[in-house]
C-alpha cells in the first residue's frame, strides 16, 4: 500500500511540477518576444523619420516646379499685354524656387537594415539543465531512529540512511495525530532534538528531512513516526512570590519582587532512573547562595537548597550535598547552560547507622560537558523527588523538563 500510494503521489507531483514549468517558460518566452518586437518598432520609427521628411521635401519641390512650368506655358500662350505681366510673375517666382538645393540623403551604408540575432546555444544550455532537473528517490535520505519520552516532551533522534548523501541541515516537524498541519520545531545540523510542550498520553507524528551540501531544496520527508509521552510534565509551583511562570508552568523567571525562599515543583514528579534537565534561558547577577536541584520534600523557611535532604548546584558551579559543599566543582552556570540530574537507587533498606541514613542514591550532575558523581544519603526511602531553585537577584529564567 505504501509503495503504491507514494508512487501515485510522486507521479502527481512530477506532472504538476513540469506543467507549471512549461507554463512559466512559455510566459517568459512570450515576454521576451514582446520586448524584442518593441525594439524593432522603436528602431523602425526613429530611423525612417528623417527619410520620410526628406521624401516630403523633394516631393514638395517637384510639385512647385511643375506648377511653375505650367504657369510659364500659359504665359507664352496669352496675349501681348497679358503675356508681359504673366512672364513678369513667372520670372519672379522662378528666381525664388530652389531646385538645386535638396536635403541631405544618408548614404546607403548608413541606412539601418534590421535583423534578429538568435543564438541556438540557449537550447543546449536549457537542454542540459532540463535533463538534469529532478530526481526520483526510492527512499528519503534520513529517517527517524528513536523517540524517547520525557516529562512534557519527546526526544527525537534521526540518522542518515543514504551514505552518498551529505547533509548540511536537518528539518524536524511534528503535529498532533488529530491535526492536518505539520509545524517546524527544529532546523539545524544536530541529529537529535527535544520537542517540548507535549501533552501526556497524546499521540504525535514526527517527520524529518535534510538539505544536501550547498543545496537550496529540501529532501523528501522521512516516513512519519508516532510517539507519545506517558510521563507527567514537570511544573513549578504557581503563585509563589518572586517568580513568574510560563503558561505551561515549565519556565520560571525570577522577577523584581523582594522575595526569599525556594521555588519548588508543584508535585514530586522526578522518579529515579530518569534524567531531570534544567536549561538556563537567561541569567541575572549570581550569588553564592543560589541553587538548582532536587530534594526529598518541600521545606519552607530555607532560602536555598543548600540544606539537609537536598542536592544542588549553585550558579557559581559549587555542588552541595545535604548542605555540605563538595570539593569537586562544575563550571559556572551561564545563559544557555543545561544542568542535568541522573539519580539511581543504590541500596534499599537499612545500612549501617554510622552512615547517617538508610537510603542511598547515586547522583550524577552534569553541566557544560563536565560531571560529578556522588552518593546521597537520605533518612528514608523516596520513590519520587521534588525539584527546586532559588535565586537572590532577578533575571534568572529556568526551563525544566
Short mmCIF file of C-alpha atoms in Angstrom, two decimals:
data_model
loop_
_atom_site.label_atom_id
_atom_site.label_comp_id
_atom_site.label_asym_id
_atom_site.label_seq_id
_atom_site.Cartn_x
_atom_site.Cartn_y
_atom_site.Cartn_z
CA UNK A 1 0.00 0.00 0.00
CA UNK A 2 2.79 2.43 0.95
CA UNK A 3 4.63 1.77 -2.35
CA UNK A 4 1.51 2.30 -4.49
CA UNK A 5 0.37 5.41 -2.63
CA UNK A 6 3.82 7.05 -2.65
CA UNK A 7 4.30 6.15 -6.36
CA UNK A 8 0.94 7.68 -7.22
CA UNK A 9 1.71 10.84 -5.19
CA UNK A 10 5.15 11.11 -6.85
CA UNK A 11 3.59 10.86 -10.34
CA UNK A 12 1.13 13.65 -9.49
CA UNK A 13 3.91 15.87 -8.06
CA UNK A 14 6.09 15.35 -11.18
CA UNK A 15 3.23 16.09 -13.61
CA UNK A 16 2.18 19.21 -11.70
CA UNK A 17 5.76 20.49 -11.44
CA UNK A 18 6.54 20.05 -15.15
CA UNK A 19 3.21 21.56 -16.18
CA UNK A 20 3.98 24.60 -14.01
CA UNK A 21 7.46 24.82 -15.56
CA UNK A 22 6.02 24.67 -19.09
CA UNK A 23 3.61 27.49 -18.28
CA UNK A 24 6.32 29.64 -16.71
CA UNK A 25 8.78 29.04 -19.58
CA UNK A 26 6.08 29.83 -22.16
CA UNK A 27 5.27 33.06 -20.34
CA UNK A 28 8.96 34.06 -20.14
CA UNK A 29 9.48 33.39 -23.87
CA UNK A 30 6.34 35.40 -24.76
CA UNK A 31 7.55 38.32 -22.63
CA UNK A 32 10.97 38.24 -24.32
CA UNK A 33 9.35 38.20 -27.78
CA UNK A 34 7.20 41.25 -26.92
CA UNK A 35 10.32 43.13 -25.72
CA UNK A 36 12.24 42.38 -28.93
CA UNK A 37 9.29 43.31 -31.18
CA UNK A 38 9.01 46.63 -29.33
CA UNK A 39 12.73 47.24 -30.00
CA UNK A 40 12.13 46.64 -33.75
CA UNK A 41 9.20 49.12 -33.73
CA UNK A 42 11.29 51.77 -31.93
CA UNK A 43 14.29 51.47 -34.29
CA UNK A 44 12.00 51.49 -37.33
CA UNK A 45 10.19 54.66 -36.20
CA UNK A 46 13.38 56.51 -35.20
CA UNK A 47 15.33 55.77 -38.42
CA UNK A 48 12.55 56.14 -41.00
CA UNK A 49 11.51 59.67 -39.88
CA UNK A 50 14.44 61.62 -41.45
CA UNK A 51 13.97 59.71 -44.72
CA UNK A 52 10.23 60.45 -44.71
CA UNK A 53 10.96 64.15 -44.12
CA UNK A 54 13.46 64.13 -47.00
CA UNK A 55 10.95 62.49 -49.32
CA UNK A 56 8.29 65.08 -48.42
CA UNK A 57 10.71 67.98 -49.17
CA UNK A 58 11.65 66.55 -52.58
CA UNK A 59 8.01 65.91 -53.49
CA UNK A 60 7.12 69.45 -52.46
CA UNK A 61 9.96 70.89 -54.64
CA UNK A 62 8.96 68.81 -57.69
CA UNK A 63 5.30 69.83 -57.33
CA UNK A 64 6.26 73.52 -57.08
CA UNK A 65 8.43 73.22 -60.25
CA UNK A 66 5.60 71.51 -62.17
CA UNK A 67 3.19 74.31 -61.22
CA UNK A 68 5.71 76.90 -62.37
CA UNK A 69 6.29 75.16 -65.73
CA UNK A 70 2.52 75.14 -66.27
CA UNK A 71 2.34 78.85 -65.39
CA UNK A 72 5.15 79.57 -67.91
CA UNK A 73 3.38 77.69 -70.65
CA UNK A 74 0.16 79.71 -70.04
CA UNK A 75 2.14 82.98 -70.07
CA UNK A 76 3.63 82.19 -73.53
CA UNK A 77 0.21 81.39 -75.00
CA UNK A 78 -1.54 84.57 -73.68
CA UNK A 79 -1.95 87.98 -75.38
CA UNK A 80 0.87 90.61 -75.54
CA UNK A 81 -0.23 92.83 -72.58
CA UNK A 82 -1.33 89.93 -70.50
CA UNK A 83 1.78 87.92 -71.52
CA UNK A 84 4.11 90.62 -70.26
CA UNK A 85 2.51 90.61 -66.82
CA UNK A 86 2.37 86.81 -66.60
CA UNK A 87 6.01 86.46 -67.68
CA UNK A 88 6.99 89.01 -65.03
CA UNK A 89 5.15 86.96 -62.33
CA UNK A 90 6.70 83.72 -63.71
CA UNK A 91 10.23 85.21 -63.68
CA UNK A 92 9.82 86.47 -60.11
CA UNK A 93 8.65 83.04 -58.91
CA UNK A 94 11.40 81.24 -60.82
CA UNK A 95 14.04 83.30 -59.03
CA UNK A 96 12.74 82.16 -55.65
CA UNK A 97 12.35 78.47 -56.36
CA UNK A 98 15.35 76.45 -55.10
CA UNK A 99 15.53 73.42 -57.30
CA UNK A 100 19.27 72.98 -56.94
CA UNK A 101 19.20 72.52 -53.12
CA UNK A 102 17.95 69.16 -51.85
CA UNK A 103 18.01 67.81 -48.29
CA UNK A 104 20.94 65.59 -47.40
CA UNK A 105 20.15 61.96 -48.12
CA UNK A 106 22.11 59.48 -45.94
CA UNK A 107 24.49 57.13 -47.70
CA UNK A 108 23.09 53.71 -48.39
CA UNK A 109 25.60 52.12 -45.97
CA UNK A 110 24.30 54.41 -43.21
CA UNK A 111 20.66 53.43 -43.66
CA UNK A 112 19.69 50.92 -40.97
CA UNK A 113 18.91 47.37 -42.04
CA UNK A 114 17.23 45.48 -39.17
CA UNK A 115 17.91 41.83 -38.40
CA UNK A 116 17.48 39.43 -35.46
CA UNK A 117 20.47 37.77 -33.78
CA UNK A 118 19.31 34.47 -32.36
CA UNK A 119 21.80 32.15 -30.68
CA UNK A 120 20.97 28.45 -30.75
CA UNK A 121 23.31 27.73 -27.83
CA UNK A 122 20.46 28.63 -25.43
CA UNK A 123 18.79 25.38 -26.43
CA UNK A 124 21.85 23.35 -25.47
CA UNK A 125 22.15 25.16 -22.11
CA UNK A 126 18.46 24.71 -21.35
CA UNK A 127 18.54 21.11 -22.58
CA UNK A 128 21.43 20.28 -20.21
CA UNK A 129 19.56 21.80 -17.25
CA UNK A 130 16.28 20.09 -18.15
CA UNK A 131 17.92 16.66 -18.50
CA UNK A 132 19.44 17.03 -15.01
CA UNK A 133 16.30 18.55 -13.43
CA UNK A 134 14.58 16.48 -10.75
CA UNK A 135 15.34 13.05 -9.33
CA UNK A 136 13.22 10.19 -8.07
CA UNK A 137 14.33 8.65 -4.77
CA UNK A 138 13.12 5.23 -3.67
CA UNK A 139 13.52 6.28 -0.02
CA UNK A 140 14.29 9.54 1.84
CA UNK A 141 17.96 10.10 2.82
CA UNK A 142 17.07 10.46 6.55
CA UNK A 143 14.79 8.52 8.86
CA UNK A 144 13.69 8.90 12.48
CA UNK A 145 15.68 6.44 14.55
CA UNK A 146 14.29 6.79 18.06
CA UNK A 147 11.60 8.59 20.09
CA UNK A 148 12.29 8.84 23.84
CA UNK A 149 9.56 10.01 26.20
CA UNK A 150 10.31 12.76 28.70
CA UNK A 151 8.04 14.56 31.16
CA UNK A 152 6.21 17.04 28.92
CA UNK A 153 8.47 16.29 25.97
CA UNK A 154 9.82 13.74 23.47
CA UNK A 155 13.45 13.42 22.39
CA UNK A 156 13.57 12.74 18.64
CA UNK A 157 16.71 11.16 17.15
CA UNK A 158 17.27 10.71 13.43
CA UNK A 159 20.01 9.35 11.19
CA UNK A 160 21.16 9.33 7.57
CA UNK A 161 20.23 6.17 5.64
CA UNK A 162 21.82 7.22 2.34
CA UNK A 163 25.63 7.04 2.56
CA UNK A 164 26.06 9.09 -0.63
CA UNK A 165 24.05 12.00 0.77
CA UNK A 166 25.97 14.77 2.58
CA UNK A 167 23.58 16.64 4.85
CA UNK A 168 24.14 20.30 5.63
CA UNK A 169 20.93 20.86 7.65
CA UNK A 170 18.04 18.86 9.03
CA UNK A 171 14.45 19.97 9.48
CA UNK A 172 12.11 18.38 12.04
CA UNK A 173 8.33 18.78 12.03
CA UNK A 174 5.60 17.45 14.29
CA UNK A 175 1.83 17.50 14.73
CA UNK A 176 -0.84 16.00 16.93
CA UNK A 177 -2.25 12.95 15.16
CA UNK A 178 -5.64 14.69 15.13
CA UNK A 179 -4.20 17.73 13.26
CA UNK A 180 -3.81 18.15 9.49
CA UNK A 181 -0.92 20.57 9.75
CA UNK A 182 2.76 19.80 10.48
CA UNK A 183 4.83 22.60 12.04
CA UNK A 184 8.59 23.18 12.10
CA UNK A 185 10.22 22.67 15.51
CA UNK A 186 13.90 22.45 14.57
CA UNK A 187 16.21 23.40 11.69
CA UNK A 188 19.95 22.82 12.16
CA UNK A 189 22.86 20.43 11.92
CA UNK A 190 22.16 18.31 15.05
CA UNK A 191 20.66 14.81 14.76
CA UNK A 192 18.52 14.98 17.90
CA UNK A 193 16.12 17.46 19.42
CA UNK A 194 13.76 17.55 22.39
CA UNK A 195 10.26 18.62 21.39
CA UNK A 196 8.65 20.30 24.41
CA UNK A 197 5.03 21.28 25.18
CA UNK A 198 3.95 17.68 24.63
CA UNK A 199 0.68 16.80 26.35
CA UNK A 200 0.80 13.48 28.22
CA UNK A 201 -0.84 10.41 26.63
CA UNK A 202 -1.50 12.19 23.31
CA UNK A 203 -0.16 10.72 20.05
CA UNK A 204 2.11 12.96 17.96
CA UNK A 205 3.59 12.38 14.49
CA UNK A 206 7.18 13.35 13.70
CA UNK A 207 8.98 13.59 10.36
CA UNK A 208 12.40 14.82 9.27
CA UNK A 209 14.08 15.85 6.02
CA UNK A 210 17.55 17.09 5.08
CA UNK A 211 19.22 19.63 2.80
CA UNK A 212 22.24 18.48 0.82
CA UNK A 213 25.55 20.29 0.97
CA UNK A 214 25.31 23.58 -0.94
CA UNK A 215 21.70 22.92 -2.00
CA UNK A 216 18.62 25.10 -1.59
CA UNK A 217 15.89 22.48 -1.75
CA UNK A 218 14.94 20.00 0.99
CA UNK A 219 14.93 16.23 0.52
CA UNK A 220 11.70 14.18 0.64
CA UNK A 221 10.25 13.68 4.13
CA UNK A 222 11.01 10.58 6.19
CA UNK A 223 8.24 8.11 6.96
CA UNK A 224 6.27 9.76 9.81
CA UNK A 225 6.73 8.10 13.22
CA UNK A 226 4.16 8.21 16.00
CA UNK A 227 5.24 8.83 19.60
CA UNK A 228 3.73 9.91 22.92
CA UNK A 229 4.80 10.54 26.49
CA UNK A 230 3.12 8.85 29.43
CA UNK A 231 5.18 10.96 31.87
CA UNK A 232 3.55 13.83 33.73
CA UNK A 233 5.11 17.20 32.72
CA UNK A 234 7.31 18.87 35.34
CA UNK A 235 5.77 22.10 36.66
CA UNK A 236 6.90 24.80 39.06
CA UNK A 237 4.54 25.81 41.88
CA UNK A 238 2.31 28.69 40.80
CA UNK A 239 1.60 31.75 42.93
CA UNK A 240 4.98 31.89 44.68
CA UNK A 241 6.07 35.49 45.22
CA UNK A 242 9.28 36.36 43.44
CA UNK A 243 8.77 34.08 40.43
CA UNK A 244 6.71 34.47 37.24
CA UNK A 245 5.77 31.27 35.36
CA UNK A 246 5.05 30.49 31.72
CA UNK A 247 1.57 29.27 30.72
CA UNK A 248 2.68 25.62 30.94
CA UNK A 249 4.47 26.35 34.23
CA UNK A 250 7.68 24.70 32.99
CA UNK A 251 9.59 28.01 32.86
CA UNK A 252 10.22 30.11 35.98
CA UNK A 253 11.54 33.68 35.84
CA UNK A 254 12.96 35.36 38.96
CA UNK A 255 11.18 38.71 38.88
CA UNK A 256 11.88 42.02 40.65
CA UNK A 257 9.78 41.23 43.76
CA UNK A 258 11.51 41.18 47.10
CA UNK A 259 11.38 37.52 47.99
CA UNK A 260 13.41 34.84 49.65
CA UNK A 261 12.83 31.14 49.69
CA UNK A 262 12.93 28.16 47.36
CA UNK A 263 10.55 27.74 44.40
CA UNK A 264 9.61 24.04 44.40
CA UNK A 265 7.94 21.78 41.86
CA UNK A 266 4.17 21.53 42.21
CA UNK A 267 4.50 17.77 42.90
CA UNK A 268 7.26 15.15 43.39
CA UNK A 269 7.35 14.31 39.65
CA UNK A 270 11.01 13.24 39.41
CA UNK A 271 11.48 9.45 39.58
CA UNK A 272 14.80 7.64 39.98
CA UNK A 273 16.13 6.35 36.68
CA UNK A 274 15.02 9.40 34.69
CA UNK A 275 17.09 12.39 33.61
CA UNK A 276 15.94 15.74 35.00
CA UNK A 277 17.06 18.69 32.86
CA UNK A 278 17.22 22.40 33.72
CA UNK A 279 18.01 24.81 30.89
CA UNK A 280 19.04 28.31 31.94
CA UNK A 281 17.46 30.62 29.35
CA UNK A 282 18.65 33.95 30.80
CA UNK A 283 20.91 34.90 33.71
CA UNK A 284 20.85 37.54 36.42
CA UNK A 285 23.53 38.57 38.90
CA UNK A 286 24.92 35.40 40.55
CA UNK A 287 25.01 34.84 44.30
CA UNK A 288 26.79 32.00 46.11
CA UNK A 289 23.50 31.09 47.86
CA UNK A 290 21.69 30.45 44.52
CA UNK A 291 20.61 26.85 43.97
CA UNK A 292 19.11 24.47 41.37
CA UNK A 293 18.50 20.92 42.49
CA UNK A 294 16.32 18.14 43.94
CA UNK A 295 15.09 17.32 47.43
CA UNK A 296 13.17 14.66 49.33
CA UNK A 297 10.47 17.05 50.50
CA UNK A 298 9.43 20.70 50.31
CA UNK A 299 10.67 22.53 53.39
CA UNK A 300 9.71 26.16 53.76
CA UNK A 301 11.81 28.56 55.82
CA UNK A 302 15.01 27.91 53.85
CA UNK A 303 16.33 30.47 51.35
CA UNK A 304 18.33 27.88 49.38
CA UNK A 305 18.52 24.14 48.58
CA UNK A 306 21.96 24.17 50.27
CA UNK A 307 20.39 22.24 53.16
CA UNK A 308 19.84 18.75 54.56
CA UNK A 309 17.90 16.18 52.44
CA UNK A 310 18.72 18.08 49.21
CA UNK A 311 21.39 18.10 46.48
CA UNK A 312 22.00 21.16 44.32
CA UNK A 313 24.38 23.18 42.18
CA UNK A 314 24.93 26.90 42.81
CA UNK A 315 25.18 29.38 39.92
CA UNK A 316 28.97 29.56 40.55
CA UNK A 317 29.25 25.78 39.91
CA UNK A 318 29.66 24.66 43.56
CA UNK A 319 27.86 21.37 44.36
CA UNK A 320 26.12 20.84 47.74
CA UNK A 321 25.03 17.50 49.21
CA UNK A 322 22.82 17.67 52.34
CA UNK A 323 24.07 21.24 52.88
CA UNK A 324 27.81 20.39 52.62
CA UNK A 325 29.89 21.78 49.75
CA UNK A 326 31.79 19.16 47.72
CA UNK A 327 35.42 19.63 46.75
CA UNK A 328 34.55 18.84 43.09
CA UNK A 329 33.04 21.82 41.26
CA UNK A 330 31.23 22.20 37.95
CA UNK A 331 31.61 25.18 35.57
CA UNK A 332 29.61 28.31 36.49
CA UNK A 333 26.09 28.45 35.05
CA UNK A 334 25.77 30.75 32.02
CA UNK A 335 23.00 31.67 29.58
CA UNK A 336 22.09 28.55 27.59
CA UNK A 337 23.68 26.20 30.19
CA UNK A 338 21.98 22.83 30.63
CA UNK A 339 22.21 21.16 34.05
CA UNK A 340 21.10 17.51 34.28
CA UNK A 341 20.45 15.30 37.30
CA UNK A 342 20.54 11.49 36.93
CA UNK A 343 19.68 9.62 40.10
CA UNK A 344 19.70 5.83 40.65
CA UNK A 345 18.80 3.92 43.81
CA UNK A 346 21.89 2.11 45.13
CA UNK A 347 20.58 0.32 48.25
CA UNK A 348 17.15 -0.17 49.67
CA UNK A 349 16.54 -1.00 53.30
CA UNK A 350 18.79 -0.34 56.27
CA UNK A 351 22.52 0.29 56.06
CA UNK A 352 25.00 0.88 58.84
CA UNK A 353 23.61 3.69 61.01
CA UNK A 354 27.06 5.30 61.17
CA UNK A 355 26.49 6.45 57.56
CA UNK A 356 23.75 8.73 58.85
CA UNK A 357 20.99 7.40 56.57
CA UNK A 358 19.20 4.28 55.48
CA UNK A 359 18.65 5.04 51.82
CA UNK A 360 21.47 5.67 49.35
CA UNK A 361 21.12 7.25 45.91
CA UNK A 362 23.81 7.53 43.25
CA UNK A 363 23.64 11.08 41.82
CA UNK A 364 25.26 12.37 38.60
CA UNK A 365 25.09 16.13 37.97
CA UNK A 366 26.27 17.24 34.52
CA UNK A 367 26.83 20.77 33.23
CA UNK A 368 28.83 22.21 30.30
CA UNK A 369 30.33 18.79 29.37
CA UNK A 370 31.55 18.13 32.93
CA UNK A 371 30.00 15.89 35.57
CA UNK A 372 30.28 14.98 39.25
CA UNK A 373 29.12 11.63 40.67
CA UNK A 374 28.46 11.01 44.37
CA UNK A 375 26.29 9.05 46.79
CA UNK A 376 23.46 10.88 48.54
CA UNK A 377 22.15 9.55 51.83
CA UNK A 378 18.52 10.12 52.74
CA UNK A 379 16.74 9.49 56.04
CA UNK A 380 14.04 7.42 54.36
CA UNK A 381 13.35 5.79 51.02
CA UNK A 382 11.84 8.07 48.37
CA UNK A 383 10.01 6.80 45.30
CA UNK A 384 9.91 10.27 43.83
CA UNK A 385 11.57 13.63 44.48
CA UNK A 386 10.76 17.33 44.29
CA UNK A 387 12.94 19.77 42.37
CA UNK A 388 13.51 23.42 43.15
CA UNK A 389 15.50 26.58 42.54
CA UNK A 390 16.38 29.77 44.41
CA UNK A 391 17.93 32.99 43.07
CA UNK A 392 18.71 36.11 45.07
CA UNK A 393 18.75 38.51 42.12
CA UNK A 394 16.21 38.95 39.31
CA UNK A 395 16.73 37.97 35.66
CA UNK A 396 17.27 34.20 36.05
CA UNK A 397 14.97 32.15 33.84
CA UNK A 398 14.94 28.34 34.07
CA UNK A 399 13.15 25.78 31.90
CA UNK A 400 12.65 22.30 33.38
CA UNK A 401 11.98 19.05 31.50
#
